Amino acid sequence: MVTTKFEVASTLAELSQDTENLFEEKPTSLTPEEEEKEAEREDVAVLALIRLSQTHPKQHNKRMKADESQLHNKRMKADEIQPREAIIAGQAVKRQRERRKQDNSEETLRIMVEWNEIKPEKPPFVRDLNAVGVCSEPVRKQLTKSDVLNDQCRLMLGKKEVKKMMLHVLGHSGRVGTNGIEVLVHGPDGEVHTMVFKMWADTPVLAGVGWKKFVGGYGLEMNSDFLTIWMFKHSETQQICFAIDVTRFPVQYPLSSTIKAALQN
């Protein structure tokens, strides 16, 4: 390709006006003709820079160092003043990665299956077992992060499991509603706690300050603590009650769908 002095001079003039264009990404929606012209322009610019460096090596070196310094300063500034949206996006990606971590080890499967096979009909730690009237079958739940958060104050229960519990204890006419009903919850040491059993966004929960104290009092932890939950009606007062036992296992992440399916069989 032959370039005239005029083309070199005009190209250098354009480069001196906006050197930052060399570092910008080119549009990806150019037509073939535009791409060809753009490539030809870049060839002319490169040739002009080569000739300039051969003619004035000291000036070229100074210019290159200045450009490199300018680019470095811009990168440093971009790192120091990171947009808030980028920070939020990074945090979201990190949370998603954490949520995707699951425990699917054979050892955990073995432990869970053995533990799941032992289900007493009635909570053995309730101090007055004679007070346990109509009682549901126990359900199992691995504590999640939201269950133990200080600002949540609720234990989220499975819809299908609780529906069976309510049908067995309350009958077909049993209703809870969004306002809920006051219930007594027996802890693993036999202590009784007052909570509210209600529907929260179509999901049954045990809520209130009572659950918050329950978490703190027994030092409950997400993932590693597993609950065994009964629902029953007091034989004398007809008060709706729950009983919750806690078992801790060396589990760091939520159980995989494979282990959960094995526990349901």
mmCIF file of C-alpha atoms in Angstrom:
data_model
loop_
_atom_site.group_PDB
_atom_site.id
_atom_site.type_symbol
_atom_site.label_atom_id
_atom_site.label_comp_id
_atom_site.label_asym_id
_atom_site.label_seq_id
_atom_site.Cartn_x
_atom_site.Cartn_y
_atom_site.Cartn_z
ATOM 1 C CA MET A 1 0.000 0.000 0.000
ATOM 2 C CA VAL A 2 1.421 3.438 -1.003
ATOM 3 C CA THR A 3 0.651 6.392 1.236
ATOM 4 C CA THR A 4 1.290 10.043 0.417
ATOM 5 C CA LYS A 5 2.700 12.650 2.753
ATOM 6 C CA PHE A 6 -0.712 14.269 2.828
ATOM 7 C CA GLU A 7 -2.379 11.026 4.038
ATOM 8 C CA VAL A 8 0.257 10.585 6.725
ATOM 9 C CA ALA A 9 -0.132 14.165 7.890
ATOM 10 C CA SER A 10 -3.921 13.988 7.999
ATOM 11 C CA THR A 11 -3.861 10.648 9.831
ATOM 12 C CA LEU A 12 -1.434 11.939 12.437
ATOM 13 C CA ALA A 13 -3.615 15.023 12.883
ATOM 14 C CA GLU A 14 -6.624 12.801 13.618
ATOM 15 C CA LEU A 15 -4.627 10.688 16.036
ATOM 16 C CA SER A 16 -3.311 13.733 17.886
ATOM 17 C CA GLN A 17 -6.832 15.063 18.346
ATOM 18 C CA ASP A 18 -8.191 11.858 19.849
ATOM 19 C CA THR A 19 -5.574 9.285 20.816
ATOM 20 C CA GLU A 20 -8.080 7.520 23.034
ATOM 21 C CA ASN A 21 -9.831 6.154 19.933
ATOM 22 C CA LEU A 22 -7.027 3.631 19.583
ATOM 23 C CA PHE A 23 -8.130 1.967 22.770
ATOM 24 C CA GLU A 24 -11.892 1.946 22.033
ATOM 25 C CA GLU A 25 -13.714 -1.118 20.750
ATOM 26 C CA LYS A 26 -14.894 -0.841 17.148
ATOM 27 C CA PRO A 27 -18.628 -1.238 16.368
ATOM 28 C CA THR A 28 -19.667 -4.756 15.472
ATOM 29 C CA SER A 29 -22.494 -3.693 13.130
ATOM 30 C CA LEU A 30 -20.365 -2.327 10.265
ATOM 31 C CA THR A 31 -21.125 -3.277 6.686
ATOM 32 C CA PRO A 32 -18.414 -5.125 4.699
ATOM 33 C CA GLU A 33 -17.603 -1.892 2.821
ATOM 34 C CA GLU A 34 -17.283 0.054 6.077
ATOM 35 C CA GLU A 35 -15.118 -2.665 7.605
ATOM 36 C CA GLU A 36 -12.806 -2.519 4.586
ATOM 37 C CA LYS A 37 -12.488 1.267 4.860
ATOM 38 C CA GLU A 38 -11.894 1.002 8.604
ATOM 39 C CA ALA A 39 -9.166 -1.591 8.084
ATOM 40 C CA GLU A 40 -7.522 0.586 5.421
ATOM 41 C CA ARG A 41 -7.596 3.575 7.774
ATOM 42 C CA GLU A 42 -5.959 1.493 10.513
ATOM 43 C CA ASP A 43 -3.255 0.376 8.067
ATOM 44 C CA VAL A 44 -2.508 3.986 7.196
ATOM 45 C CA ALA A 45 -2.379 4.954 10.866
ATOM 46 C CA VAL A 46 0.008 2.126 11.738
ATOM 47 C CA LEU A 47 2.283 2.980 8.809
ATOM 48 C CA ALA A 48 2.265 6.632 9.815
ATOM 49 C CA LEU A 49 3.245 5.786 13.378
ATOM 50 C CA ILE A 50 6.061 3.545 12.168
ATOM 51 C CA ARG A 51 7.457 6.301 9.936
ATOM 52 C CA LEU A 52 7.117 8.845 12.727
ATOM 53 C CA SER A 53 8.989 6.594 15.159
ATOM 54 C CA GLN A 54 11.819 6.134 12.638
ATOM 55 C CA THR A 55 12.090 9.863 11.985
ATOM 56 C CA HIS A 56 11.641 11.132 15.542
ATOM 57 C CA PRO A 57 12.340 8.194 17.922
ATOM 58 C CA LYS A 58 12.621 10.349 21.048
ATOM 59 C CA GLN A 59 9.363 12.183 20.378
ATOM 60 C CA HIS A 60 7.624 8.881 19.593
ATOM 61 C CA ASN A 61 8.855 7.297 22.827
ATOM 62 C CA LYS A 62 7.633 10.255 24.852
ATOM 63 C CA ARG A 63 4.248 10.105 23.142
ATOM 64 C CA MET A 64 3.912 6.379 23.720
ATOM 65 C CA LYS A 65 4.845 6.721 27.390
ATOM 66 C CA ALA A 66 2.324 9.550 27.776
ATOM 67 C CA ASP A 67 -0.406 7.436 26.185
ATOM 68 C CA GLU A 68 0.454 4.438 28.382
ATOM 69 C CA SER A 69 0.455 6.626 31.489
ATOM 70 C CA GLN A 70 -2.904 8.129 30.541
ATOM 71 C CA LEU A 71 -4.421 4.700 29.992
ATOM 72 C CA HIS A 72 -2.987 3.418 33.281
ATOM 73 C CA ASN A 73 -4.440 6.385 35.192
ATOM 74 C CA LYS A 74 -7.853 5.796 33.646
ATOM 75 C CA ARG A 75 -7.799 2.136 34.625
ATOM 76 C CA MET A 76 -6.776 3.027 38.169
ATOM 77 C CA LYS A 77 -9.579 5.568 38.370
ATOM 78 C CA ALA A 78 -12.099 3.041 37.061
ATOM 79 C CA ASP A 79 -10.974 0.549 39.715
ATOM 80 C CA GLU A 80 -11.181 3.132 42.502
ATOM 81 C CA ILE A 81 -14.571 4.529 41.447
ATOM 82 C CA GLN A 82 -16.417 1.353 40.611
ATOM 83 C CA PRO A 83 -20.082 1.958 39.665
ATOM 84 C CA ARG A 84 -22.592 0.961 42.312
ATOM 85 C CA GLU A 85 -24.399 -1.195 39.759
ATOM 86 C CA ALA A 86 -21.234 -3.222 39.157
ATOM 87 C CA ILE A 87 -20.769 -3.796 42.877
ATOM 88 C CA ILE A 88 -24.367 -4.931 43.287
ATOM 89 C CA ALA A 89 -24.071 -7.214 40.267
ATOM 90 C CA GLY A 90 -20.907 -8.757 41.684
ATOM 91 C CA GLN A 91 -22.579 -9.399 45.006
ATOM 92 C CA ALA A 92 -25.551 -10.996 43.265
ATOM 93 C CA VAL A 93 -23.272 -13.330 41.314
ATOM 94 C CA LYS A 94 -21.506 -14.298 44.545
ATOM 95 C CA ARG A 95 -24.821 -15.079 46.245
ATOM 96 C CA GLN A 96 -25.931 -17.165 43.285
ATOM 97 C CA ARG A 97 -22.728 -19.187 43.435
ATOM 98 C CA GLU A 98 -23.221 -19.764 47.157
ATOM 99 C CA ARG A 99 -26.810 -20.881 46.599
ATOM 100 C CA ARG A 100 -25.705 -23.347 43.947
ATOM 101 C CA LYS A 101 -23.405 -25.162 46.378
ATOM 102 C CA GLN A 102 -25.035 -28.385 47.573
ATOM 103 C CA ASP A 103 -24.068 -31.376 49.654
ATOM 104 C CA ASN A 104 -24.329 -34.485 47.527
ATOM 105 C CA SER A 105 -21.755 -36.683 49.276
ATOM 106 C CA GLU A 106 -22.342 -40.384 49.884
ATOM 107 C CA GLU A 107 -21.511 -39.930 53.566
ATOM 108 C CA THR A 108 -24.222 -37.304 54.006
ATOM 109 C CA LEU A 109 -26.702 -39.499 52.136
ATOM 110 C CA ARG A 110 -25.944 -42.416 54.445
ATOM 111 C CA ILE A 111 -26.323 -40.268 57.577
ATOM 112 C CA MET A 112 -29.569 -38.700 56.413
ATOM 113 C CA VAL A 113 -31.163 -42.013 55.409
ATOM 114 C CA GLU A 114 -30.303 -43.611 58.760
ATOM 115 C CA TRP A 115 -31.610 -40.598 60.673
ATOM 116 C CA ASN A 116 -34.777 -40.376 58.583
ATOM 117 C CA GLU A 117 -35.707 -43.983 59.367
ATOM 118 C CA ILE A 118 -36.019 -43.165 63.095
ATOM 119 C CA LYS A 119 -39.293 -41.268 63.575
ATOM 120 C CA PRO A 120 -41.022 -41.611 66.946
ATOM 121 C CA GLU A 121 -44.802 -41.283 66.792
ATOM 122 C CA LYS A 122 -44.884 -38.708 69.576
ATOM 123 C CA PRO A 123 -42.220 -36.215 70.703
ATOM 124 C CA PRO A 124 -40.396 -38.019 73.527
ATOM 125 C CA PHE A 125 -39.170 -34.768 75.125
ATOM 126 C CA VAL A 126 -42.632 -33.323 75.889
ATOM 127 C CA ARG A 127 -42.802 -33.347 79.668
ATOM 128 C CA ASP A 128 -46.414 -34.471 79.898
ATOM 129 C CA LEU A 129 -46.945 -36.988 77.130
ATOM 130 C CA ASN A 130 -50.486 -37.586 78.399
ATOM 131 C CA ALA A 131 -51.273 -34.052 77.253
ATOM 132 C CA VAL A 132 -50.429 -34.994 73.685
ATOM 133 C CA GLY A 133 -53.788 -35.713 72.102
ATOM 134 C CA VAL A 134 -54.222 -36.031 68.361
ATOM 135 C CA CYS A 135 -50.703 -35.884 66.950
ATOM 136 C CA SER A 136 -49.416 -35.699 63.374
ATOM 137 C CA GLU A 137 -46.584 -37.682 61.894
ATOM 138 C CA PRO A 138 -43.258 -35.867 62.252
ATOM 139 C CA VAL A 139 -41.763 -33.954 59.339
ATOM 140 C CA ARG A 140 -38.091 -33.173 58.800
ATOM 141 C CA LYS A 141 -36.542 -29.891 57.735
ATOM 142 C CA GLN A 142 -33.026 -28.604 57.162
ATOM 143 C CA LEU A 143 -32.681 -25.054 58.466
ATOM 144 C CA THR A 144 -32.024 -22.437 55.794
ATOM 145 C CA LYS A 145 -30.360 -19.057 56.072
ATOM 146 C CA SER A 146 -33.672 -17.202 56.073
ATOM 147 C CA ASP A 147 -34.950 -19.400 58.926
ATOM 148 C CA VAL A 148 -32.257 -18.156 61.297
ATOM 149 C CA LEU A 149 -31.872 -14.529 60.168
ATOM 150 C CA ASN A 150 -32.393 -12.126 63.044
ATOM 151 C CA ASP A 151 -34.680 -9.821 61.041
ATOM 152 C CA GLN A 152 -36.941 -12.583 59.649
ATOM 153 C CA CYS A 153 -38.424 -14.029 62.844
ATOM 154 C CA ARG A 154 -40.073 -16.991 61.162
ATOM 155 C CA LEU A 155 -39.606 -20.668 60.379
ATOM 156 C CA MET A 156 -40.786 -21.507 56.882
ATOM 157 C CA LEU A 157 -42.532 -24.872 56.652
ATOM 158 C CA GLY A 158 -43.248 -27.074 53.660
ATOM 159 C CA LYS A 159 -46.717 -26.662 52.171
ATOM 160 C CA LYS A 160 -47.439 -30.338 51.467
ATOM 161 C CA GLU A 161 -46.122 -31.571 54.814
ATOM 162 C CA VAL A 162 -48.011 -28.989 56.848
ATOM 163 C CA LYS A 163 -51.202 -29.577 54.882
ATOM 164 C CA LYS A 164 -51.105 -33.218 55.999
ATOM 165 C CA MET A 165 -50.367 -32.163 59.581
ATOM 166 C CA MET A 166 -53.264 -29.714 59.648
ATOM 167 C CA LEU A 167 -55.666 -32.186 58.083
ATOM 168 C CA HIS A 168 -54.764 -34.788 60.691
ATOM 169 C CA VAL A 169 -54.917 -32.454 63.698
ATOM 170 C CA LEU A 170 -57.421 -29.750 62.725
ATOM 171 C CA GLY A 171 -59.619 -31.698 60.336
ATOM 172 C CA HIS A 172 -61.185 -30.393 57.142
ATOM 173 C CA SER A 173 -62.648 -27.350 58.890
ATOM 174 C CA GLY A 174 -59.309 -26.184 60.243
ATOM 175 C CA ARG A 175 -58.305 -22.711 59.036
ATOM 176 C CA VAL A 176 -55.255 -20.640 59.895
ATOM 177 C CA GLY A 177 -55.349 -17.547 57.669
ATOM 178 C CA THR A 178 -52.928 -14.654 57.283
ATOM 179 C CA ASN A 179 -53.449 -13.383 60.822
ATOM 180 C CA GLY A 180 -52.696 -16.817 62.221
ATOM 181 C CA ILE A 181 -53.378 -18.463 65.549
ATOM 182 C CA GLU A 182 -51.350 -18.505 68.742
ATOM 183 C CA VAL A 183 -49.663 -21.841 69.378
ATOM 184 C CA LEU A 184 -47.439 -23.370 72.028
ATOM 185 C CA VAL A 185 -44.135 -24.805 70.790
ATOM 186 C CA HIS A 186 -42.272 -27.354 72.895
ATOM 187 C CA GLY A 187 -38.506 -27.165 72.513
ATOM 188 C CA PRO A 188 -36.066 -30.110 72.650
ATOM 189 C CA ASP A 189 -35.514 -29.508 76.371
ATOM 190 C CA GLY A 190 -39.244 -29.485 77.145
ATOM 191 C CA GLU A 191 -39.514 -25.703 77.522
ATOM 192 C CA VAL A 192 -42.665 -24.151 76.047
ATOM 193 C CA HIS A 193 -42.544 -21.123 73.739
ATOM 194 C CA THR A 194 -45.386 -18.995 72.406
ATOM 195 C CA MET A 195 -45.477 -18.375 68.659
ATOM 196 C CA VAL A 196 -47.900 -17.575 65.856
ATOM 197 C CA PHE A 197 -48.788 -20.177 63.241
ATOM 198 C CA LYS A 198 -49.985 -18.456 60.066
ATOM 199 C CA MET A 199 -49.920 -18.339 56.294
ATOM 200 C CA TRP A 200 -47.272 -16.018 54.881
ATOM 201 C CA ALA A 201 -47.461 -15.500 51.116
ATOM 202 C CA ASP A 202 -49.306 -18.834 50.784
ATOM 203 C CA THR A 203 -46.609 -20.550 52.854
ATOM 204 C CA PRO A 204 -47.151 -21.822 56.424
ATOM 205 C CA VAL A 205 -44.758 -20.379 58.995
ATOM 206 C CA LEU A 206 -44.098 -20.299 62.708
ATOM 207 C CA ALA A 207 -43.462 -16.642 63.407
ATOM 208 C CA GLY A 208 -43.035 -13.961 66.012
ATOM 209 C CA VAL A 209 -40.597 -13.050 68.732
ATOM 210 C CA GLY A 210 -41.018 -16.582 70.094
ATOM 211 C CA TRP A 211 -39.247 -18.083 67.087
ATOM 212 C CA LYS A 212 -36.486 -15.482 67.292
ATOM 213 C CA LYS A 213 -35.868 -16.448 70.925
ATOM 214 C CA PHE A 214 -36.057 -20.123 69.968
ATOM 215 C CA VAL A 215 -33.229 -19.656 67.433
ATOM 216 C CA GLY A 216 -31.066 -17.725 69.880
ATOM 217 C CA GLY A 217 -31.834 -19.898 72.895
ATOM 218 C CA TYR A 218 -30.873 -23.151 71.204
ATOM 219 C CA GLY A 219 -28.110 -21.644 69.061
ATOM 220 C CA LEU A 220 -29.614 -22.890 65.818
ATOM 221 C CA GLU A 221 -27.452 -22.811 62.686
ATOM 222 C CA MET A 222 -28.367 -22.988 59.012
ATOM 223 C CA ASN A 223 -27.584 -26.113 56.983
ATOM 224 C CA SER A 224 -26.079 -28.113 59.875
ATOM 225 C CA ASP A 225 -29.218 -28.160 62.076
ATOM 226 C CA PHE A 226 -32.141 -30.419 61.131
ATOM 227 C CA LEU A 227 -35.563 -30.196 62.759
ATOM 228 C CA THR A 228 -38.094 -32.890 63.545
ATOM 229 C CA ILE A 229 -41.496 -31.237 63.864
ATOM 230 C CA TRP A 230 -44.782 -32.541 65.265
ATOM 231 C CA MET A 231 -48.130 -30.811 65.382
ATOM 232 C CA PHE A 232 -50.636 -31.906 68.023
ATOM 233 C CA LYS A 233 -53.686 -30.819 69.974
ATOM 234 C CA HIS A 234 -53.549 -30.657 73.761
ATOM 235 C CA SER A 235 -55.780 -33.443 75.116
ATOM 236 C CA GLU A 236 -57.345 -31.199 77.788
ATOM 237 C CA THR A 237 -57.209 -27.585 76.601
ATOM 238 C CA GLN A 238 -57.521 -28.382 72.885
ATOM 239 C CA GLN A 239 -54.704 -25.871 72.367
ATOM 240 C CA ILE A 240 -52.819 -26.283 69.079
ATOM 241 C CA CYS A 241 -49.203 -27.132 69.807
ATOM 242 C CA PHE A 242 -45.972 -27.953 68.025
ATOM 243 C CA ALA A 243 -42.943 -29.877 69.221
ATOM 244 C CA ILE A 244 -39.530 -29.296 67.656
ATOM 245 C CA ASP A 245 -36.462 -31.450 68.148
ATOM 246 C CA VAL A 246 -33.038 -30.412 66.831
ATOM 247 C CA THR A 247 -30.283 -32.687 65.484
ATOM 248 C CA ARG A 248 -26.943 -31.342 64.279
ATOM 249 C CA PHE A 249 -24.925 -32.963 61.503
ATOM 250 C CA PRO A 250 -21.598 -32.054 59.829
ATOM 251 C CA VAL A 251 -23.352 -30.558 56.808
ATOM 252 C CA GLN A 252 -22.192 -27.216 55.399
ATOM 253 C CA TYR A 253 -24.503 -26.756 52.417
ATOM 254 C CA PRO A 254 -28.136 -27.448 51.491
ATOM 255 C CA LEU A 255 -28.897 -31.063 50.664
ATOM 256 C CA SER A 256 -28.890 -31.926 46.984
ATOM 257 C CA SER A 257 -32.086 -32.872 45.185
ATOM 258 C CA THR A 258 -30.781 -36.454 44.990
ATOM 259 C CA ILE A 259 -30.554 -36.762 48.785
ATOM 260 C CA LYS A 260 -33.912 -35.055 49.285
ATOM 261 C CA ALA A 261 -35.547 -37.514 46.899
ATOM 262 C CA ALA A 262 -33.998 -40.435 48.780
ATOM 263 C CA LEU A 263 -35.446 -39.159 52.049
ATOM 264 C CA GLN A 264 -38.949 -38.934 50.588
ATOM 265 C CA ASN A 265 -39.017 -42.578 49.506
#
